[in-house]
Short mmCIF file of C-alpha atoms in Angstrom, two decimals:
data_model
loop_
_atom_site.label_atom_id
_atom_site.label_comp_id
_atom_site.label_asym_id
_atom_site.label_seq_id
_atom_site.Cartn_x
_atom_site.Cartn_y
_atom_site.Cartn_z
CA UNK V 3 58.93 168.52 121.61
CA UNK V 4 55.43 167.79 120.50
CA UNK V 5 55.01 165.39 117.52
CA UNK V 6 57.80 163.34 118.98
CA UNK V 7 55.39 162.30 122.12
CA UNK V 8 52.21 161.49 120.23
CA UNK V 9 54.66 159.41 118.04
CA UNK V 10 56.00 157.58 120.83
CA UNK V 11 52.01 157.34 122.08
CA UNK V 12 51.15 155.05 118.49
CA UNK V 13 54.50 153.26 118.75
CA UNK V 14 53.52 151.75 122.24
CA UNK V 15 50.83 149.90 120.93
CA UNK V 16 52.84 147.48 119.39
CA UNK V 17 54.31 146.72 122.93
CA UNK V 18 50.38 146.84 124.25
CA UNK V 19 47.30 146.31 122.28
CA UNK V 20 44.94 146.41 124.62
CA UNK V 21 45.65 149.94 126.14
CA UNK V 22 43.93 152.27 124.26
CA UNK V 23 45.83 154.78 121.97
CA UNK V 24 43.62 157.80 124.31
CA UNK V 25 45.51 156.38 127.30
CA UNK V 26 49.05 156.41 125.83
CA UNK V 27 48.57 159.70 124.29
CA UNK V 28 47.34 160.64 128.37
CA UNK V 29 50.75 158.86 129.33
CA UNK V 30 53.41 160.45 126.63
CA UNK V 31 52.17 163.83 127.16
CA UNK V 32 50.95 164.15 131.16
CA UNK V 33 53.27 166.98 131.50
CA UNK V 34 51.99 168.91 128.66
CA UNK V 35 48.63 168.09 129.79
CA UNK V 36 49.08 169.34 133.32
CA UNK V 37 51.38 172.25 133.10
CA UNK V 38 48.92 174.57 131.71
CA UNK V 39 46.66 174.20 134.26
CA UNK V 40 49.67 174.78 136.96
CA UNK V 41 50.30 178.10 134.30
CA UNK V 42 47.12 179.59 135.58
CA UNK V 43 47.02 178.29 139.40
CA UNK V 44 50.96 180.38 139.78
CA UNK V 45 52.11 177.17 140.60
CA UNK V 46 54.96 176.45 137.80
CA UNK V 47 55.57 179.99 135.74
CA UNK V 48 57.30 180.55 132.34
CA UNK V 49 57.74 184.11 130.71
CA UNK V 50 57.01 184.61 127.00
CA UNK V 51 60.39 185.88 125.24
CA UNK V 52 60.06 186.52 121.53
CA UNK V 53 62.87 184.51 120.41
CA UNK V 54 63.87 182.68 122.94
CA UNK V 55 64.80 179.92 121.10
CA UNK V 56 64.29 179.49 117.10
CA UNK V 57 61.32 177.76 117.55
CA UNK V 58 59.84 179.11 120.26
CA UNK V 59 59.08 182.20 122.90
CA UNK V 60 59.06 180.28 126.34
CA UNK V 61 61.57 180.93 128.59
CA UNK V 62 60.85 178.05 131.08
CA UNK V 63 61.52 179.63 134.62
CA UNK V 64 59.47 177.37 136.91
CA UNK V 65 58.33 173.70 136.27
CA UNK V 66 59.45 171.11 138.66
CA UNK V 67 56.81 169.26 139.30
CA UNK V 68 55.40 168.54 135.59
CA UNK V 69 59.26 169.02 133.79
CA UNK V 70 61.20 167.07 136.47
CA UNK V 71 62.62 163.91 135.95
CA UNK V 72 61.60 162.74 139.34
CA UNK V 73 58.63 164.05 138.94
CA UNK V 74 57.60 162.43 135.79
CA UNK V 75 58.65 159.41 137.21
CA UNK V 76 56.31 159.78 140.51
CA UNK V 77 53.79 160.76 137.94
CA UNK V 78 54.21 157.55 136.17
CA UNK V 79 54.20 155.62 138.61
CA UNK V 80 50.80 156.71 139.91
CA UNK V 81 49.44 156.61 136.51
CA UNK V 82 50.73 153.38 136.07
CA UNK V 83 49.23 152.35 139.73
CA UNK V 84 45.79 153.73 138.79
CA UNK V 85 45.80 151.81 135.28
CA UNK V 86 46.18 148.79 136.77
CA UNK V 87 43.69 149.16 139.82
CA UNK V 88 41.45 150.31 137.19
CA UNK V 89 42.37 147.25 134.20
CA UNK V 90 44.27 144.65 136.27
CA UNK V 91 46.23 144.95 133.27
CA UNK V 92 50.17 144.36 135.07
CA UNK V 93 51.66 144.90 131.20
CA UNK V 94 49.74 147.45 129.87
CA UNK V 95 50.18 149.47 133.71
CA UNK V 96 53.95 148.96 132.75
CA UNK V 97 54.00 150.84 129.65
CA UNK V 98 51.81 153.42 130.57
CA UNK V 99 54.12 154.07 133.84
CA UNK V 100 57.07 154.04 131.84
CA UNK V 101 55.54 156.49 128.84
CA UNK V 102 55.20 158.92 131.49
CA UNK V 103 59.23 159.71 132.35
CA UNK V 104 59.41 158.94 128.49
CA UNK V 105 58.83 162.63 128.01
CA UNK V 106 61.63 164.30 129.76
CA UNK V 107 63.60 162.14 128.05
CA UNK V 108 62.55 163.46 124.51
CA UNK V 109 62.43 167.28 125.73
CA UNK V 110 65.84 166.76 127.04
CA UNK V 111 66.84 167.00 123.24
CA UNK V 112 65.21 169.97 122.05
CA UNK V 113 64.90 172.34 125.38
CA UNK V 114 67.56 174.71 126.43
CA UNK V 115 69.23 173.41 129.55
CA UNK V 116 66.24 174.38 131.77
CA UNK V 117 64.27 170.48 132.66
CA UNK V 118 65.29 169.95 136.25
CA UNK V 119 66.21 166.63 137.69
CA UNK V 120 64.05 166.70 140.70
CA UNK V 121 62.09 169.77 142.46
CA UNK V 122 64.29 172.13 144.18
CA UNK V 123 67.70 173.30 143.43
CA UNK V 124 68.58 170.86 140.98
CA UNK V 125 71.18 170.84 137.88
CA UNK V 126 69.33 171.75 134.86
CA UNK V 127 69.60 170.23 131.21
CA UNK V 128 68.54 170.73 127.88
CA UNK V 129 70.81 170.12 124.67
CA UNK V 130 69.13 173.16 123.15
CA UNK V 131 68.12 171.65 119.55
CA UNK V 132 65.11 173.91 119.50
CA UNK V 133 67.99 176.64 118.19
CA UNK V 134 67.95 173.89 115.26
CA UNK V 135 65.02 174.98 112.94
CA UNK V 136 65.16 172.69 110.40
CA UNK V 137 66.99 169.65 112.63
CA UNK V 138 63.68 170.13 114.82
CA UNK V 139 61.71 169.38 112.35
CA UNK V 140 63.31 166.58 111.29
CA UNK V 141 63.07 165.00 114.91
CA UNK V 142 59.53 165.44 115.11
CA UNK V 143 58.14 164.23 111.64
CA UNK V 144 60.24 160.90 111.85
CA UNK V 145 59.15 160.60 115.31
CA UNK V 146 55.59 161.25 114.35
CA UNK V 147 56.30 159.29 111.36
CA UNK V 148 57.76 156.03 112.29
CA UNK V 149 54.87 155.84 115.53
CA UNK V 150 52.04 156.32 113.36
CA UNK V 151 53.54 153.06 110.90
CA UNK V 152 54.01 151.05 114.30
CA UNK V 153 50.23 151.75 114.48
CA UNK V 154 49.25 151.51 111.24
CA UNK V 155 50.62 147.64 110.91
CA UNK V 156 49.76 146.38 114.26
CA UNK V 157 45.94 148.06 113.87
CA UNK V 158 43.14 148.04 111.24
CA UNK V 159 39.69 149.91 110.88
CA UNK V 160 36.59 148.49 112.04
CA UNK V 161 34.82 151.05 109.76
CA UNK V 162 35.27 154.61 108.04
CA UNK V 163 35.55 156.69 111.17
CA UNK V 164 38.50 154.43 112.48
CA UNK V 165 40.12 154.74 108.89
CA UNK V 166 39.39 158.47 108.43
CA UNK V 167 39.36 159.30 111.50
CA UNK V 168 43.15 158.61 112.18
CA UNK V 169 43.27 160.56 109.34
CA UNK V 170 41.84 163.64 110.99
CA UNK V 171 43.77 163.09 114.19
CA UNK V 172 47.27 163.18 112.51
CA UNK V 173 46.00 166.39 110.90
CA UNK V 174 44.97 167.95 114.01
CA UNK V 175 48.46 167.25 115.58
CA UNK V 176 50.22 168.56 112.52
CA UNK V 177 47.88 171.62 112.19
CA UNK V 178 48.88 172.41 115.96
CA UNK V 179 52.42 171.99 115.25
CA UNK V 180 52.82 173.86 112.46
CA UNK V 181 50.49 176.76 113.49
CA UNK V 182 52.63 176.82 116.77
CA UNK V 183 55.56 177.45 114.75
CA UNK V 184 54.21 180.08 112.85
CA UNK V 185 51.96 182.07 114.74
CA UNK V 186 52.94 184.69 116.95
CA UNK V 187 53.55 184.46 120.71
CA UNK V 188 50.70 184.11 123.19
CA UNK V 189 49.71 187.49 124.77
CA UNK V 190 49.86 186.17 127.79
CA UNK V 191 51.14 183.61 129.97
CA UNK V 192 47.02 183.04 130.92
CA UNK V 193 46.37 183.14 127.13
CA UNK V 194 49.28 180.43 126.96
CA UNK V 195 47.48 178.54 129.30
CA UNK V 196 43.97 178.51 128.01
CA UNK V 197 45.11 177.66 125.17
CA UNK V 198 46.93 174.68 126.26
CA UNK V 199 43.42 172.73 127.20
CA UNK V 200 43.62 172.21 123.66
CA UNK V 201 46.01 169.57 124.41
CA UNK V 202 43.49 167.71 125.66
CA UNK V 203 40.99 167.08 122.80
CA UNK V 204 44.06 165.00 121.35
CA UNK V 205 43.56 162.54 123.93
CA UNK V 206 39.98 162.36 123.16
CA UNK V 207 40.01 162.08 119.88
CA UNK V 208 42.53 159.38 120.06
CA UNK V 209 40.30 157.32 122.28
CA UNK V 210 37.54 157.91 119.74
CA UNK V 211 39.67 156.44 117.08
CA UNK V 212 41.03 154.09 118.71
CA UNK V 213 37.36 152.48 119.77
CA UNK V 214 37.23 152.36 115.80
CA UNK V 215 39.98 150.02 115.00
CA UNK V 216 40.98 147.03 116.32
CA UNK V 217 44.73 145.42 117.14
CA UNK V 218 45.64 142.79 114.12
CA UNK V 219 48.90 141.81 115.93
CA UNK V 220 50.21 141.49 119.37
CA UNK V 221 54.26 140.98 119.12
CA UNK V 222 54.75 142.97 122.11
CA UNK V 223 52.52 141.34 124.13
CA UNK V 224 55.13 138.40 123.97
CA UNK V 225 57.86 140.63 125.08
CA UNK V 226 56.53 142.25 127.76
CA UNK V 227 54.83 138.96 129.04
CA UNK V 228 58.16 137.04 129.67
CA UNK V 229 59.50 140.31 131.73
CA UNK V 230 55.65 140.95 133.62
CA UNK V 231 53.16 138.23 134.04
CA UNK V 232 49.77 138.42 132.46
CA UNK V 233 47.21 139.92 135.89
CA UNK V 234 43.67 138.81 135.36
#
C-alpha cells in the first residue's frame, strides 16, 4: 500500500483541522518512513525477488518493529504523546496516535501474509491482494481519491502555491506510484533504502501546502470533542 496511506493522511483532516496535513502524512506512513533507515542499519531486512508478488519484488523477511501491529501501536502512541506535549492539542494527539496503527491495517490487505502481530515469533498475515494487479489499483486510487475530496471540501487556498501546490503534491505521489510499478527492481537492498528517504519529501511538501490553505470547516472537531475534551 502507498496511495491508500496518504489518502487516509487528507481524509483526517476533516476529523482535525488544526493538525497539519505534514503531520498526518508523518502519522499514516511512520513505518514507511522508518523502515528504510532500519534497511541500511541490518536492523529489519527484506530480499529483492523479481516477482514476488504482481506488483512488487520484496520479499519481506524481517520487520517487526516498523510492520508490527504492536509496534505501530507503541509507535502511535508515542507520536501521539509527543504531539500533544508539543500542541496541547488532546484531539488532534488522538488522531495522529491512532493514524499510526492505521497502516498495518491497510497493508494487511495488499501484503502476502508476512505483517507480524507483535515482535518475535508471531502469526503472520497478509490477504495477498498485491497478486491483484488491477484490484490494487483500484484500492489505491479510490483511497487516494476519496482523501484528497475530504480535503478538498473541508480546506481552501490562501493563494496560488496552496492551490497549485496540492496540485504538485498529488502528482508527486502518483509519479512515485506509478514509476514504482513500472520500473525495475532496486539493485540492492541499500539502493532500496536510499531510495526510500524519498518518502520523506512527501511529508514536507505536505506541510508546505498545507501552511498555504486554510480549514473552511471543522465537522470533526465536534465529533471528536464529545469523545476527548478540548486541552488548552
Amino acid at each position: 500500500m502507498f496511495l491508500g496511506h496518504f489518502g487516509v493522511g487528507f481524509g483526517a483532516k476533516t476529523l482535525q483541522p488544526r493538525v497539519s496535513l505534514g503531520t498526518l502524512f508523518l502519522a499514516a506512513q511512520l513505518a514507511d518512513l522508518v523502515w528504510p533507515t532500519l534497511l541500511l542499519l541490518g536492523v529489519e531486512r527484506v530480499n529483492i525477488v523479481p516477482h514476488a508478488t504482481a506488483t512488487n519484488a520484496f520479499d519481506f523477511v524481517y520487520y517487526p518493529f516498523t510492520h508490527s501491529l504492536v509496534g505501530e501501536l507503541v509507535a502511535g502512541l508515542l507520536l501521539g504523546l509527543i504531539y500533544w506535549l508539543v500542541k496541547r492539542n488532546a484531539q488532534g494527539a488522538l488522531v495522529v496516535g491512532l493514524l499510526v496503527p492505521s497502516h498495518w491495517l491497510l497493508d494487511v490487505v495488499v501484503h502476502t501474509p508476512d505483517l507480524p502481530l507483535y515482535p518475535g515469533p508471531s502469526p503472520l498475515f497478509g490477504l495477498g491482494l498485491w497478486n491483484q494487479v488491477a484490484l490494487t489499483q483500484v484500492v489505491e486510487f479510490a483511497l487516494l481519491g476519496v482523501g484528497l475530496w475530504l480535503y478538498v471540501r473541508r480546506t481552501t487556498p490562501r493563494n496560488g502555491k496552496g492551490r497549485y501546490g496540492l496540485l504538485g503534491l498529488v502528482a508527486f505521489l502518483v509519479l512515485i506510484h506509478v514509476g514504482g510499478l513500472f520500473s525495475p527492481p532496486p539493485a540492492s537492498v541499500k539502493a532500496l533504502g536510499w531510495s526510500g528517504q524519498l518518502f520523506w519529501v512527501t511529508v514536507l511538501l505536505a506541510y508546505w501546502v498545507d501552511r498555504n490553505r486554510e480549514a473552511s470547516g471543522q465537522p470533526g472537531d465536534e465529533l471528536l470533542r464529545a469523545a476527548v475534551p478540548v486541552v488548552s
